[in-house]
Structures are given as C-alpha cells and as structure tokens.
C-alpha cells in the first residue's frame, strides 16, 4: 500500500468506525458485531503504525487509551462553570416559579432534565473535532483531562451535520450502575481469593458511582480509564454562534451532531407539569442504569435567561430539585454470622423484604461488632435502610418508637457458628476471626476451593460444590487429599457418573503441570495474591528457599511489606503446612521454577539492592522491577546506606535525588540498567 492509498483507507475506516461507535454507544442500536468492529479498528491501527504521519489526535484508535498523563494541566474556563441552587420540596419550587413571574416574564417555557450524579465536564469543539476536555475544578479553572475523555465512547471525537465552527458543550460523566457493580464484584472476588477480610475488602471497594467516575477521570493511565466504561450525557451548549436562541432546541441540534443527550429531557409550560415530572421520576429513576439525585429545571429561552441573570454562584433561570436518599423502614428478622475462608466473621442483618430504589432488599451487611454496637440494635427492631449512591443497602438507624419493651440487645457471638471455637479479635482490627484454621469447615472448604480455582491449580473438573460433597463424605480434608482420590470412591456419590469421575481424576492429574508460582499462590497464604506469589517464586526459585526465608529477607521482594512477609513466615512455621507441602511434593506438584522460567532469570544482580524512581520509556515501572527480581536483585522503596543503585527515570522525585547524593548512592539511567542485565 502506498501513502495515497493508505490515506484514503484511513479516512474511510475512521468514518466507518465513528459511525458504528455512535450507533452502539449513543443510539444503542449496533449494526455490526463487536468482532467486526474490532477487526476494522485493528486494520486502522496497523495502517497508522505503518504510516505514523496519518495518525490524527482524534483517530478512533485513541479510544483504547495508552497515553499516560503525568500531571493534568490547569486550564481557565472561557465561561465559568457555575453550580445550581437547590430545592427540596414542592413549595420551594413554587417559590422559584413565583420569582420568575415577579421578574416580569410571562410566556416562558421550562425544560426539565434529570440531574445526573457524576462529574461535570466541559468539552470544546473546533471545526467539528474535540479539542479539549476540562473538569469543573473550582468553577474558574479546571484540569485538562482530554486524553482520558477520549476513551469515553459516547463522546464524539468528530461531529457530523451542521455544527457551529467553535463551541463548548457541558455535561456529566458518570459510571453506569452495572459497570460499578461489576467492578466491585471483581475487586471482592479477587480479594476474597487472596485471603483479605471483609474490613479490608470494604476499604478497597468503589464507594459509589460518582466517586468512581471522578477517581477514574483523574487516573494517569488512560488505558485503565478506557477499561472502566464511563459514559456521558451532555446538557448545555455555549458559544457565540449557536443555531438557536433556546436551550432545548440547541440540545436537540447537538443530538444530530452526534452527542448523547438525555432522552428524558422535556419542555414544560407550567410549574404543575414540572412537579408532575419530578414525581414521575422519583421512582422511575431507579430503573435507569445511571445514578440520578434530582431534577434540573431550566428556563428555555436565552433572552429570558439573560434577563433573569445570575446570583454570585448560580443562575436565577435554573434550579435543582433534589430527591431525598431512597430510604425505607423494615423489620430485623435476625442477625446471622458468616465465616469466610480466612475465618473472618461477617455479621449480616436478615430483614423482612422491602422494596427500595428498584430492588427488593432482604439483607444488609453489618460489617463488624462496632457497627452493631453503634446502632444499638435489638431483636425485632424496626430499622431504616438506605441506598444512597452506594447501591449496597445499609442500616442507618433504628426506629426507637417501634421497639417492643423488654427485647434484648443483639449480642455479638463469642464462638464460631460453624465449629464453636472461641473467636478472637486482633487489637488493631474491627473484625472477629475464628482461629480454628484447620478444623473449621468453611475455612477448610474455602481453602480447597481457592486451591482448585482457575488462577491457582485450575482443576475445573472439580467445582466448589463437589469439594463440599467430597468433604461431607469424609474423602478430603485438605488439598493433598485431592491427589489421593480414587475413581472407586467417587462413582458411588450422588450426581457422579463414571464419566465425571474420570474427568475429575484426569483434571487432578493435569494440575501437576501447573507452574511453581501458581502452586505457591494456590497454597492460600494470607495476603499472597497472584502477583505477589509470582514475585516471591521468581526471587526464591524453589519452595525450600521460600520456606527458609526470614521476614527481613522477604521484605526485599518488590511489593512485599511487613504484613505479607510475616504472613509467609507464619504459614511455614506451622508444622501442618510443612507436612502438607511434603505430601504435595511427593505427589509430583511443581515446587521449583521451570527450566524455561529459570533460563530467563540470572544472578547478575545478586546482592544488589535497587531503588526505582520516576517514569521510564522502555519499561513500565512494574516490568523494570520484575527485571531486577528475575536477575537476582532486590528492591527497596526508600534509599538508605544499603542501596546499591537508584534507577532514575524522568521526573525522579527531588527528595530522592537529594538523599541519593547525600548517601553517595550511584544513580543510573534506564539504559545503564539494561547494560547491566544484558
Ligand atoms: S445544568 C449553571 N443540567 O449538577 C449550572 N447540571 O449543581 C448548569 N448536573 O455542576 C448546570 N445533571 O455537574 C445541569 N441536567 C443537568 C445536570 C447538571 C447534573 C450537575 C452538574 C452541575 C451540578 C449543579
């Protein structure tokens, strides 16, 4: 393909991709499959790679992300980004209408829109191309987040139709509810697998969709932003040469240029209609896949808007009507206590089912004993459940007027509901644990379920249900027992035919080829996730070395902190665990790095400790750290007398630089480092 042909094809592919993107993300009417879309995109990317001069800043290829923003530039807004006055009831809204009448306006129209709960954004378009995206900031100036915004598929990079040459359009970037739930589900699942307790998981979960959207927009790596599927509704147009002199008509035009404008915007003539609109959406809003916290009412005509003007902070021609957080009252049936794989106890409130914000709520997590204490929860209490932006319901208070006399307080259990062992609570933690790691059924089963899971030994012929079945039948009590299973023992069991039994045995056999780093992860050592297991495996190369490592020694592995180091040492100090490993070794599981993996490792950096600082061009920070580890080096987070080298990238912190110079530690570049390992 020559340059002219490539240029033509890039133009054609760009137009096609933009159109399909619009159909999928704005109109919700896809015409081609994801597969076909990806094929077109791949084709475009490959031509852009071959002819880099054809890559335009608004190419559809920019939507996948990749660029990293180290620091967001501050940009002054051409038109200040104001906020809105709030109203909370019908009367306040009627007062707003009266003020407009009193100002002397007669024939005015209102536009009612939903108030989306996300982050406001201002987009500038020049000649039909997205030029800049700036956050609200303090209203006067905000952050330039253009690179990240380009990954939001419903925001057009190129417009179509008859748009003004230059204008700004503002709207709300949000994280759809289903995306929010899915991300949290993923975080929870991974952390549970890695042995984190409820309290720690709760800390890491995204708190609500608004928070998640705002955090995502400020991420440095646009690839991560792209993966988080943000969306955007546009609700206001600004500029010198707009096609109409009114809000509704301009937004309708903007829709035809490719923007996603809310389909629920309505032109209304009277305040009574505005109030009906509010009532309609108070419940209907819960069916939407976007969080809303109210309605915005705007005077439609720009002349009227100008006439009404602004107060210091907000327009007089618009106002927000805010919904109260969805809340319901229901009766507490009982509190149950769940035991997790790590022995962490989670108290759960079981409630009389109540309909709240689009779903039926039957249960709410009470998190820990302190929360129960704070609520002063009693048996049979009537409680208020609320769903803010959080989606996960929580009990906010007890309705004391409904408490029956003489009922007793909810007492936190002192013994494990599964094995009756006395619970313990570590000093700094709010969570209770059952310490009977090797005798408490949910902990034993949870450990085995982790062992066979996909990222660990990947024995998919043996699901969690079968684990429970085999445990109940007395056939397995720990991971090593799985390797002793015989076909004859299995066939008699319920739902287990010859074929399933054969499959199960074959799957177990097959798992013996799983590499060392995953076996290490499968052992279920608390706080050892997939990545940490890999790092430890590459540093120590075999299980004996890991077993003999001291906590201090382990700290030199990247990402291993005090808690993890101590957890490893504790695990191997238990006789039962050492025996388990001996048995698994005898069964033929891999307890050392494969020859292939070893070939990629060296001792070139043995006994050298590195500190990594700044941003690199040839490595990501993680890859650089990995390169240090696989070559036998150690990593430390801070510079000390023991540091051998600081690998300095762009933007190395000035404090680190000072310290390195003071302690006479050698500072090397990325290229110097590459030479060391070549
Ligand atoms: S119009 C002059 N329309 O609510 C203010 N704002 O408190 C113009 N918001 O910062 C804003 N949905 O982030 C408008 N349909 C909508 C909205 C909306 C959500 C947010 C926006 C603004 C805040 C105002």
PDB file of C-alpha atoms and ligand atoms in Angstrom, residues 82-84 113-116 120 136 172 235 296 298 315, ligand 1:
ATOM      1  CA  UNK A  82     -21.469  27.606  37.988  1.00  0.00           C
ATOM      2  CA  UNK A  83     -23.466  25.476  40.330  1.00  0.00           C
ATOM      3  CA  UNK A  84     -27.212  25.383  40.909  1.00  0.00           C
ATOM      4  CA  UNK A 113     -33.984  17.228  32.904  1.00  0.00           C
ATOM      5  CA  UNK A 114     -32.658  14.584  35.212  1.00  0.00           C
ATOM      6  CA  UNK A 115     -29.815  15.615  37.467  1.00  0.00           C
ATOM      7  CA  UNK A 116     -27.096  13.068  36.789  1.00  0.00           C
ATOM      8  CA  UNK A 120     -19.235  17.739  35.276  1.00  0.00           C
ATOM      9  CA  UNK A 136     -15.132  21.851  36.666  1.00  0.00           C
ATOM     10  CA  UNK A 172     -21.965  14.886  33.271  1.00  0.00           C
ATOM     11  CA  UNK A 235     -26.827  19.056  28.980  1.00  0.00           C
ATOM     12  CA  UNK A 296     -32.795  20.279  36.969  1.00  0.00           C
ATOM     13  CA  UNK A 298     -34.184  25.485  33.352  1.00  0.00           C
ATOM     14  CA  UNK A 315     -28.129  31.231  37.602  1.00  0.00           C
TER      15      UNK A 315
HETATM   16  S1  LIG B   1     -27.015  22.435  34.298  1.00  0.00           S
HETATM   17  C1  LIG B   1     -25.308  26.718  35.737  1.00  0.00           C
HETATM   18  N1  LIG B   1     -28.084  20.104  33.990  1.00  0.00           N
HETATM   19  O1  LIG B   1     -25.298  19.455  38.771  1.00  0.00           O
HETATM   20  C2  LIG B   1     -25.234  25.270  36.064  1.00  0.00           C
HETATM   21  N2  LIG B   1     -26.374  20.354  35.624  1.00  0.00           N
HETATM   22  O2  LIG B   1     -25.212  21.769  40.941  1.00  0.00           O
HETATM   23  C3  LIG B   1     -25.558  24.468  34.873  1.00  0.00           C
HETATM   24  N3  LIG B   1     -25.785  18.269  36.769  1.00  0.00           N
HETATM   25  O3  LIG B   1     -22.231  21.069  38.304  1.00  0.00           O
HETATM   26  C4  LIG B   1     -25.678  23.058  35.207  1.00  0.00           C
HETATM   27  N4  LIG B   1     -27.214  16.983  35.709  1.00  0.00           N
HETATM   28  O4  LIG B   1     -22.443  18.742  37.387  1.00  0.00           O
HETATM   29  C5  LIG B   1     -27.187  20.838  34.673  1.00  0.00           C
HETATM   30  N5  LIG B   1     -29.105  18.061  33.577  1.00  0.00           N
HETATM   31  C6  LIG B   1     -28.199  18.789  34.236  1.00  0.00           C
HETATM   32  C7  LIG B   1     -27.376  18.231  35.227  1.00  0.00           C
HETATM   33  C8  LIG B   1     -26.462  19.053  35.907  1.00  0.00           C
HETATM   34  C9  LIG B   1     -26.270  17.029  36.626  1.00  0.00           C
HETATM   35  C10 LIG B   1     -24.734  18.659  37.762  1.00  0.00           C
HETATM   36  C11 LIG B   1     -23.630  19.472  37.166  1.00  0.00           C
HETATM   37  C12 LIG B   1     -23.551  20.744  37.952  1.00  0.00           C
HETATM   38  C13 LIG B   1     -24.356  20.420  39.170  1.00  0.00           C
HETATM   39  C14 LIG B   1     -25.066  21.696  39.581  1.00  0.00           C
END
